[in-house]
mmCIF file of C-alpha atoms in Angstrom:
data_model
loop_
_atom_site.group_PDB
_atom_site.id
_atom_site.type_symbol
_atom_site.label_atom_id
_atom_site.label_comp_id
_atom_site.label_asym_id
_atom_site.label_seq_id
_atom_site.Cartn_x
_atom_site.Cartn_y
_atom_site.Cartn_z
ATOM 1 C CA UNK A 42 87.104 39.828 39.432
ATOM 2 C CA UNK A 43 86.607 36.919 42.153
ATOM 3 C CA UNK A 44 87.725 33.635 41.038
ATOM 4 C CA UNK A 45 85.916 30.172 41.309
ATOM 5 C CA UNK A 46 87.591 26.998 42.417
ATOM 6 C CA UNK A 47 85.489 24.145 40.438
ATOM 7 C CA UNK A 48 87.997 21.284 40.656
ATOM 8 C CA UNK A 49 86.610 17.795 40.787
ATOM 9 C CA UNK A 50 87.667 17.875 44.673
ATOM 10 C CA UNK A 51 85.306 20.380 45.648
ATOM 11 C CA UNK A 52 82.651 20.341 42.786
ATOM 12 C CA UNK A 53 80.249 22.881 41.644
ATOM 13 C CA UNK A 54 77.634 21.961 44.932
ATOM 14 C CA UNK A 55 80.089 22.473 47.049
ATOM 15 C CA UNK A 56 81.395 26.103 45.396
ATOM 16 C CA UNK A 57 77.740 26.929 45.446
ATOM 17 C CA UNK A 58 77.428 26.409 49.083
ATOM 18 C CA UNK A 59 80.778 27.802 49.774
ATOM 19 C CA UNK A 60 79.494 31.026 47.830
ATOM 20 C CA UNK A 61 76.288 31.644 49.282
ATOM 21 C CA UNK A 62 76.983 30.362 53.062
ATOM 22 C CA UNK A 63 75.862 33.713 54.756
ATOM 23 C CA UNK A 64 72.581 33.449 52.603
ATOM 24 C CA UNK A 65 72.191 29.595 54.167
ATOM 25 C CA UNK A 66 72.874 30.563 57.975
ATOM 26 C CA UNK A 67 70.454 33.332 57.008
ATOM 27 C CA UNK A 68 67.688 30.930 55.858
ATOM 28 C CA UNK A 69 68.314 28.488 58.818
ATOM 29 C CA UNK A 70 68.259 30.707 61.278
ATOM 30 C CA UNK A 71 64.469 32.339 59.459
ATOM 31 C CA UNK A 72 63.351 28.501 59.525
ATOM 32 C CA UNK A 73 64.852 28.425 63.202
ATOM 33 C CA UNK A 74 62.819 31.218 64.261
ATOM 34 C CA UNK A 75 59.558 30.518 62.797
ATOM 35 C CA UNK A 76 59.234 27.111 63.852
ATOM 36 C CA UNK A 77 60.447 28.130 67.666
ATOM 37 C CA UNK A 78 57.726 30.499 67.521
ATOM 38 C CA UNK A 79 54.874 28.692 66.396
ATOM 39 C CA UNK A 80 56.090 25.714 68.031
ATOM 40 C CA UNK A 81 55.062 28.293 71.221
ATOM 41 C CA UNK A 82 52.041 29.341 69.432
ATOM 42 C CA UNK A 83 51.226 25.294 69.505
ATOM 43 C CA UNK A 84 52.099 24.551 73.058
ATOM 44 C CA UNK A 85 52.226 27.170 75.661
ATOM 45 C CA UNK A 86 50.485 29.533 73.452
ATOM 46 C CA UNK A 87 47.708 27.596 73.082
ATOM 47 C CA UNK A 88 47.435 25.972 76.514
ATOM 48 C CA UNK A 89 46.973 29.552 78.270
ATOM 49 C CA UNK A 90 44.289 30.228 75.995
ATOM 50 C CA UNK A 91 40.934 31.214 77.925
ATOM 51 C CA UNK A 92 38.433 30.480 75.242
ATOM 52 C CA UNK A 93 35.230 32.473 75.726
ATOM 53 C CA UNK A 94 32.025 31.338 73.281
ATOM 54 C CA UNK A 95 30.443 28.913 72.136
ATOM 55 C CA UNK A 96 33.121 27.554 69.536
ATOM 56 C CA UNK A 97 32.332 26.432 65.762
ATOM 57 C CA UNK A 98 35.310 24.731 64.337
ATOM 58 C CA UNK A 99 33.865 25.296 60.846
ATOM 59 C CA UNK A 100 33.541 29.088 61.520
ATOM 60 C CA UNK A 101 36.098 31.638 62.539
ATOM 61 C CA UNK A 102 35.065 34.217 65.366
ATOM 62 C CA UNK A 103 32.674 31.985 66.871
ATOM 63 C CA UNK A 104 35.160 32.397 70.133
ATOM 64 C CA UNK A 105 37.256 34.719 71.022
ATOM 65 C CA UNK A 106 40.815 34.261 73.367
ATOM 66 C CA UNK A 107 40.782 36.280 76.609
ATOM 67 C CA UNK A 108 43.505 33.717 78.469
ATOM 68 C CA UNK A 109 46.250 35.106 79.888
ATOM 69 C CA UNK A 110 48.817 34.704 76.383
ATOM 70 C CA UNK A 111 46.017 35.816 74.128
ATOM 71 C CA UNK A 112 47.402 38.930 72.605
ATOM 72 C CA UNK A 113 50.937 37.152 72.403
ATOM 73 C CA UNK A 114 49.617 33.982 71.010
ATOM 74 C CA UNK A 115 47.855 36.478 68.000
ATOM 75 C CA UNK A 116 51.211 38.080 67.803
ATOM 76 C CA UNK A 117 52.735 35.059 67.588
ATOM 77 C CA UNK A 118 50.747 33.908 65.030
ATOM 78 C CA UNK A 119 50.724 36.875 62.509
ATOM 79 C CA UNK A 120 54.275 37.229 62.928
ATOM 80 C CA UNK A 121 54.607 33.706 61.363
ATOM 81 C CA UNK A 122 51.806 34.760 58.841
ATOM 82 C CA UNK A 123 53.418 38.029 57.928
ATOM 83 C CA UNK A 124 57.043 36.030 57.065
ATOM 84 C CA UNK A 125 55.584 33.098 55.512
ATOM 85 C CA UNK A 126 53.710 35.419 53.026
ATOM 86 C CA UNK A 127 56.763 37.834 52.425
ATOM 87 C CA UNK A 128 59.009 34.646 51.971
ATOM 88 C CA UNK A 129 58.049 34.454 47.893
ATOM 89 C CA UNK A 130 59.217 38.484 47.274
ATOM 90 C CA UNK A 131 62.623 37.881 49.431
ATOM 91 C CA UNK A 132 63.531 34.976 47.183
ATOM 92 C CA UNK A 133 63.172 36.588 44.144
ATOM 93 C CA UNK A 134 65.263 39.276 45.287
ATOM 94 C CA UNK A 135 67.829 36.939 46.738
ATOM 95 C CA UNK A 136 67.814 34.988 43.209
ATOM 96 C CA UNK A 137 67.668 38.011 40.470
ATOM 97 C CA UNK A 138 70.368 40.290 43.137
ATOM 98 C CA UNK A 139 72.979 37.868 44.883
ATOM 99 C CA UNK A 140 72.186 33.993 43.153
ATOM 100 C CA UNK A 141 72.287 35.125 39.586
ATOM 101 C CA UNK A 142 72.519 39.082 39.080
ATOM 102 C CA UNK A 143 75.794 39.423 40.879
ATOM 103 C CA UNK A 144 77.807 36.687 39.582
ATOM 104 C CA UNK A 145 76.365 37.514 35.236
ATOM 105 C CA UNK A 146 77.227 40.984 36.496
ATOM 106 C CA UNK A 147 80.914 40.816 37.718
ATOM 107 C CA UNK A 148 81.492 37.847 35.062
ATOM 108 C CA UNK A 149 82.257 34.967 37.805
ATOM 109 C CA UNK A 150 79.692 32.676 35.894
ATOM 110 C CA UNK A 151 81.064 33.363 32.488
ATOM 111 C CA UNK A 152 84.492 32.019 34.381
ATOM 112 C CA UNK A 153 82.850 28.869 35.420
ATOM 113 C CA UNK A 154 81.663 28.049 32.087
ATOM 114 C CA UNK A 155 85.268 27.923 31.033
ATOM 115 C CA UNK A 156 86.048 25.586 33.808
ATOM 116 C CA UNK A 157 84.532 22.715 32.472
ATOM 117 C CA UNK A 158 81.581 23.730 33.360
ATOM 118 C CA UNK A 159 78.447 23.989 30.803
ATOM 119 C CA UNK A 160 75.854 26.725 31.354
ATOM 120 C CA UNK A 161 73.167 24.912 31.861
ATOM 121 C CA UNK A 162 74.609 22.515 34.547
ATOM 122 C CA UNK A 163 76.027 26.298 36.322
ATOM 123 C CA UNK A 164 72.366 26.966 35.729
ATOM 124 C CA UNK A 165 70.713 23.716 37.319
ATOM 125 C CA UNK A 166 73.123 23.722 40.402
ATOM 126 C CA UNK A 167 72.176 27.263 41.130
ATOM 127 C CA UNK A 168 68.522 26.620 41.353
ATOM 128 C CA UNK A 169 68.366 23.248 42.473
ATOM 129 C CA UNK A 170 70.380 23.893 46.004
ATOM 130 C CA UNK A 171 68.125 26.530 46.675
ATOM 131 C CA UNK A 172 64.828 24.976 45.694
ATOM 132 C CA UNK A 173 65.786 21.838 47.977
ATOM 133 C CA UNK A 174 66.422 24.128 50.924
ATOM 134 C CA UNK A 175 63.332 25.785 50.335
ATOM 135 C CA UNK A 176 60.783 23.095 50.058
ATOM 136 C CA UNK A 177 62.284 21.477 53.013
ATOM 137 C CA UNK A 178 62.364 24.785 54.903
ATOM 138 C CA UNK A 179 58.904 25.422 53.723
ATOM 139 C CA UNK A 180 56.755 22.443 53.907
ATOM 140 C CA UNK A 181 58.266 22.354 57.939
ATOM 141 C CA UNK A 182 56.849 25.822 59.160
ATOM 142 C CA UNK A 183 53.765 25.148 56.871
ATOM 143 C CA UNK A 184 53.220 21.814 59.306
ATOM 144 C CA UNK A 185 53.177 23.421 62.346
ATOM 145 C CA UNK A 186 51.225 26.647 61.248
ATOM 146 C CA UNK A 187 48.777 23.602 60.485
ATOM 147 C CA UNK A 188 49.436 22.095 63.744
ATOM 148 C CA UNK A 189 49.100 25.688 65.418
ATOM 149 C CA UNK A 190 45.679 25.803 63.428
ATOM 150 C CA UNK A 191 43.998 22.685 64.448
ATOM 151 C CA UNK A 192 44.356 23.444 68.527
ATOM 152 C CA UNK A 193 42.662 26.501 67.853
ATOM 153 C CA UNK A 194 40.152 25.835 65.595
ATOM 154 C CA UNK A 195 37.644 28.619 66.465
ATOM 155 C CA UNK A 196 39.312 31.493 66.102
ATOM 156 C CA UNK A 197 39.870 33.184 63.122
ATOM 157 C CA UNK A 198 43.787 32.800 62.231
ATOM 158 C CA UNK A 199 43.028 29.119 62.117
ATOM 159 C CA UNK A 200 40.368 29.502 59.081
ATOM 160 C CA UNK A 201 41.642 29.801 55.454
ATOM 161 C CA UNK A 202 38.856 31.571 54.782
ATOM 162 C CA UNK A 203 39.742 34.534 57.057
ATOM 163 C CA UNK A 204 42.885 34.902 55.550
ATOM 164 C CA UNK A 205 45.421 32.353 56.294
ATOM 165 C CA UNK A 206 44.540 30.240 53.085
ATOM 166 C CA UNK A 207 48.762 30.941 51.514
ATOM 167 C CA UNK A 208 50.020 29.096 55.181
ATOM 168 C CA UNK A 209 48.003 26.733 55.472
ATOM 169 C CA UNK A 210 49.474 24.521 52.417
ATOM 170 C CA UNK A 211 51.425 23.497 49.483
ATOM 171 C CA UNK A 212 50.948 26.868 48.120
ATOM 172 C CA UNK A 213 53.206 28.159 50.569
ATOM 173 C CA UNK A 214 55.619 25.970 49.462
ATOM 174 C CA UNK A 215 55.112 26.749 45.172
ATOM 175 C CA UNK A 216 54.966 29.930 46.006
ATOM 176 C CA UNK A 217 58.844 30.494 46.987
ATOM 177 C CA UNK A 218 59.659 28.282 43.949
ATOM 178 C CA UNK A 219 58.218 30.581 42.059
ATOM 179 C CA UNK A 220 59.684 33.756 43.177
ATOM 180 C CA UNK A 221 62.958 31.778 42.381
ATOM 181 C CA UNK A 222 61.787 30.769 39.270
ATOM 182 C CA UNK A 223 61.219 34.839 38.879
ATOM 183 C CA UNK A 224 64.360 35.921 40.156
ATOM 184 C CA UNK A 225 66.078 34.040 38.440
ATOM 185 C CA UNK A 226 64.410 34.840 34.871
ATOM 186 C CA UNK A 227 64.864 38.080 35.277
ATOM 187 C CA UNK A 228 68.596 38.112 36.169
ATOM 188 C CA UNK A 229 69.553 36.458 32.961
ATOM 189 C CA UNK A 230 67.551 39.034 31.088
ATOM 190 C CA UNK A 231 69.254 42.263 32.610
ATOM 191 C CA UNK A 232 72.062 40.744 33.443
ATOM 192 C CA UNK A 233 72.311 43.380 36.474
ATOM 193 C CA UNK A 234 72.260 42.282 40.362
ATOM 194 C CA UNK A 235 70.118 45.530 41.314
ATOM 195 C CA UNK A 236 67.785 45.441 38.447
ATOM 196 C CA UNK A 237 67.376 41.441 38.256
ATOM 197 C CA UNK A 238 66.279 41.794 42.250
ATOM 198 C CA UNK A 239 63.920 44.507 41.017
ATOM 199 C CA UNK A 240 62.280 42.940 38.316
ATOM 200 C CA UNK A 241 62.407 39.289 39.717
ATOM 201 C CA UNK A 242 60.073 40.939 42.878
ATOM 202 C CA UNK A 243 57.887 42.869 40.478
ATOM 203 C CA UNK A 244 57.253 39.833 38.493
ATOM 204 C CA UNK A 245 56.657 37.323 41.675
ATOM 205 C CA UNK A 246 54.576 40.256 43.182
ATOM 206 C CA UNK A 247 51.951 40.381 39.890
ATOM 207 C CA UNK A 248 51.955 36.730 39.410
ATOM 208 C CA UNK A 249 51.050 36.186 43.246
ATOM 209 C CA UNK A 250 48.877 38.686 43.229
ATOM 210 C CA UNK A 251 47.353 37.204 39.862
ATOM 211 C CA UNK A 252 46.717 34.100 41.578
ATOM 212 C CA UNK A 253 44.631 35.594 44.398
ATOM 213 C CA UNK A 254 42.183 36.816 41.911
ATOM 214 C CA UNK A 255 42.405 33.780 40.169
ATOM 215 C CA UNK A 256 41.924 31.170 43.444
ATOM 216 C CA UNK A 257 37.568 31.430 44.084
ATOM 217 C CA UNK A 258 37.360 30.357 39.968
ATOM 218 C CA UNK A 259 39.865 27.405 40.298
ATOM 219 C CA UNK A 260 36.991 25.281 41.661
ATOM 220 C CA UNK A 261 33.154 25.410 41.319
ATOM 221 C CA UNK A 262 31.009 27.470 44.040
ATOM 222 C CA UNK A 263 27.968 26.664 46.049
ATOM 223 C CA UNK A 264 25.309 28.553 46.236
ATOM 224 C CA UNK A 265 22.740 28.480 49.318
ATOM 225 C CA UNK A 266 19.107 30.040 48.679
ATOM 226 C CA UNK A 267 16.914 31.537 51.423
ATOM 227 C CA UNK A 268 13.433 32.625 51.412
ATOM 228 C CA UNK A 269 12.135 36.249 51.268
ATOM 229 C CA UNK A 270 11.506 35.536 54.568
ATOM 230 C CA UNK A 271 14.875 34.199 55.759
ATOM 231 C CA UNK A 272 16.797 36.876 54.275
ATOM 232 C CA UNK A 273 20.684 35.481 53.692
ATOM 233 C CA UNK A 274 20.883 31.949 54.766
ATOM 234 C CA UNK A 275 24.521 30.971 56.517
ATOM 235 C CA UNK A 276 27.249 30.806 54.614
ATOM 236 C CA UNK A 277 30.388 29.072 56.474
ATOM 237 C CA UNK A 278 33.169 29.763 54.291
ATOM 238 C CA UNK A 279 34.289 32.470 51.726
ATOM 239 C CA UNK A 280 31.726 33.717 50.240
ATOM 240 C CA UNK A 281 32.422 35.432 46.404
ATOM 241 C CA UNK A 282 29.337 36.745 45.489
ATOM 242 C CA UNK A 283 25.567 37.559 46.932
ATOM 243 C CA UNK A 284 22.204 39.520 46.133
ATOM 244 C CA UNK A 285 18.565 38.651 45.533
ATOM 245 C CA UNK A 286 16.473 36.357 43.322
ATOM 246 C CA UNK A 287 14.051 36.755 41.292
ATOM 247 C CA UNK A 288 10.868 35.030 40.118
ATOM 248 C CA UNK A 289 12.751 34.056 36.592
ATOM 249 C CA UNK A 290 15.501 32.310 38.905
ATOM 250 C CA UNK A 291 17.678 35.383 38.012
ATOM 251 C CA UNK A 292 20.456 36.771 40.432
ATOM 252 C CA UNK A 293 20.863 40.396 40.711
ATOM 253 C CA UNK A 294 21.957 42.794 43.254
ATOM 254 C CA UNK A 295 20.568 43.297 46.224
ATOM 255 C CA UNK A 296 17.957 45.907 45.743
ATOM 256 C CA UNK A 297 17.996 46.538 49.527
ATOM 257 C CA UNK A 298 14.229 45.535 50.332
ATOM 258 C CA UNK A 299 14.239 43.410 53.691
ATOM 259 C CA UNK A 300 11.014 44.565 55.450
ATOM 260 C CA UNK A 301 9.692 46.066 52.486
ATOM 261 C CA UNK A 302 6.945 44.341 50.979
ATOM 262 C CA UNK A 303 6.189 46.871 48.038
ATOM 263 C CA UNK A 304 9.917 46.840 47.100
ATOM 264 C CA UNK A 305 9.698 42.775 46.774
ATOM 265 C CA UNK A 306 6.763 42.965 44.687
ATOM 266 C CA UNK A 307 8.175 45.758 42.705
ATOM 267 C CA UNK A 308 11.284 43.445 42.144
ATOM 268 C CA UNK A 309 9.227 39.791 41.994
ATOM 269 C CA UNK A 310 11.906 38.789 44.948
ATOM 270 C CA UNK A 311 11.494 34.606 46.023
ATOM 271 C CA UNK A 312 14.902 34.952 48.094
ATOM 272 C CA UNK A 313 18.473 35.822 48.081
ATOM 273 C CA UNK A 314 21.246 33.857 47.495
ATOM 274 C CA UNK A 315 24.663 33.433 49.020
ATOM 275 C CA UNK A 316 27.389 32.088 46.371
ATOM 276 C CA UNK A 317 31.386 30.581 47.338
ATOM 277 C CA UNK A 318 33.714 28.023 49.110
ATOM 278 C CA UNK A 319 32.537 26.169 52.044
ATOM 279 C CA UNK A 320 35.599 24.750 54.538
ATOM 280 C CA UNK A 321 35.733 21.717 52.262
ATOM 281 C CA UNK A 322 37.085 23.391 49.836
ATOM 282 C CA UNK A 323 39.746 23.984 50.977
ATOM 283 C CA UNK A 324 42.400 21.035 49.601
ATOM 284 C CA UNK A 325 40.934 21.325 46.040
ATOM 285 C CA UNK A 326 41.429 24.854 46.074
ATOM 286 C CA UNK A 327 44.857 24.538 46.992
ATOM 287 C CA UNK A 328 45.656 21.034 45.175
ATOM 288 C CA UNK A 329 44.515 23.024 41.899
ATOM 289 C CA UNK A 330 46.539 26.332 42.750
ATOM 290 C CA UNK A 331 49.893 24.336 43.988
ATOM 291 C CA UNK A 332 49.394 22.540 40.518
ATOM 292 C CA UNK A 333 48.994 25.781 38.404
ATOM 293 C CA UNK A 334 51.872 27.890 40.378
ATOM 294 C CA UNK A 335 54.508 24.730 39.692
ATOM 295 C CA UNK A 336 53.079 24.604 36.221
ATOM 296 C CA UNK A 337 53.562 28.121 35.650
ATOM 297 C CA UNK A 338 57.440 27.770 37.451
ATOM 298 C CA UNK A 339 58.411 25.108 35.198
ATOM 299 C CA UNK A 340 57.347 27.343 32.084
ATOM 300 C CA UNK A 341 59.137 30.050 33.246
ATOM 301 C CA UNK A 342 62.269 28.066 34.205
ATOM 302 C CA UNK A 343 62.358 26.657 30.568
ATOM 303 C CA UNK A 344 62.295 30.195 29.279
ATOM 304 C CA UNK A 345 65.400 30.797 31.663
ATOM 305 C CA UNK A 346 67.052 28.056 29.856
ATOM 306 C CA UNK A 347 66.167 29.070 26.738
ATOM 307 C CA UNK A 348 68.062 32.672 27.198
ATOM 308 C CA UNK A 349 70.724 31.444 28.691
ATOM 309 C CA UNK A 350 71.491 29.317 25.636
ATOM 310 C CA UNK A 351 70.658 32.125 23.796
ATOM 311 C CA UNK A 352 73.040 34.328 25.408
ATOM 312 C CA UNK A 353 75.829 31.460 25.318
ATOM 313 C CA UNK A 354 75.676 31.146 21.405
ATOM 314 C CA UNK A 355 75.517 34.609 20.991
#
């Protein structure tokens, strides 16, 4: 069994640190990376750029890159996407294997608590150095994916809407929390390295994926309304729902009559109808989500607390 040193000389922060240094080089040199890279994306990348089309800012595709760096640049780009958006499922493994699992598992944290050293402060220290690197890690890369974003404005990895909304603010940064929160959780329930890893990514996994399906209902939709005769009006943004409406001011499915005049009567057709978030929706639907995912962390790091009391007095 490895042994901690938690004299008042080097404290519990600094035992912490001293434990999981690999982990820390690890994260700096992931922050390192990502920021080099779109830090290219925002300056050469984009300044190579031959942008062909007439370019919408408030739509994605209305240009297209054909410059010299265009394929890199998209590369570049989805590379940072790709890590930013696997970031919450690493921590909780990281948290439920090596942060918590490992030491509940060999018995070092049971050691420190006889060191003068109460549970819950073991507990706070563990999550708190972590958290801080994160956010700070975090909110950087999420400012120049933003950065990255607003020199390229057209194309289509710039709009939240086309699938970039988790990058493009604080949810990328409550999102990491939370798979910590996760990890975490589930290594003082199992009390295993391998199966609090496995359960803290299973968990973070369903509750991201929960808030996906939860994000277009976190703020109320528009709805535009075209003529029979203009078929779908524009929609700039994400749209959630669409179809046909009727005389009654009903919305129903599209019953697939465009050019059809029979088929509108048959139906008593006025228009269709386009329903979901336009562009400015965007900080509203992330204010609300940030607030709900850092709700739904602090809930789940008071249960952690709870069991580890639990588990103390029993």
């Amino acid at each position: 069994m490895s042994t901690l040193s938690l004299s008042p000389r080097s404290g519990l922060t600094w035992t912490v640190l001293r434990l999981h240094r690999g982990t820390l080089w690890l994260w700096t040199a992931y922050v390192v990376l990502l920021a080099g890279v779109l830090l290219w994306a925002w300056g050469p990348g984009v300044s190579d750029l031959g942008i062909v089309g007439d370019c919408d800012p408030g739509v994605a595709n209305t240009c297209t890159a054909k410059g010299s760096t265009a394929d890199s640049f998209h590369y570049a780009v989805s590379f940072a996407d790709t890590f930013l958006s696997l970031l919450p499922l690493a921590v909780a493994v990281f948290a439920g294997g090596a942060l918590l699992g490992s030491e509940l598992e060999k018995g070092t944290a049971q050691l420190a608590w006889t060191q003068a050293v109460s549970p819950a402060r073991w507990l706070t220290t563990k999550l708190a150095l972590p958290a801080l690197a994160l956010v700070t890690g975090t909110a950087l890369l999420v400012v120049l994916r933003r950065q990255v974003a607003a020199a390229a404005p057209g194309l289509s990895q710039s709009q939240w809407y086309a699938g970039s909304f988790e990058v493009l603010g604080p949810t990328a940064v409550a999102l990491p929390l939370l798979g910590l929160a996760c990890g975490a959780l589930m290594a003082l329930v199992h009390r295993r390295s391998l199966r609090g890893a496995g359960f803290g990514l299973a968990l973070t996994a369903a509750l991201t994926a929960a808030a996906g399906l939860l994000r277009p209902h976190l703020w109320p939709t528009e709805i535009r309304v075209g003529t029979v005769a203009q078929n779908y009006l524009r929609f700039t943004g994400e749209i959630t729902s669409e179809g046909a409406v009727t005389a009654s001011g009903a919305h129903i499915a599209d019953p697939m009559c465009v050019g059809k005049s029979a088929c509108v009567a048959e139906h008593h057709l006025t228009g269709y109808y386009r329903e979901g978030h336009p562009p400015s929706h965007f900080w509203p639907l992330q204010l609300v989500e940030t607030g709900l995912l850092l709700a739904l962390t602090a809930v789940i790091v008071f249960i952690a607390y709870r069991i580890l009391r639990r588990s103390v007095a029993a």
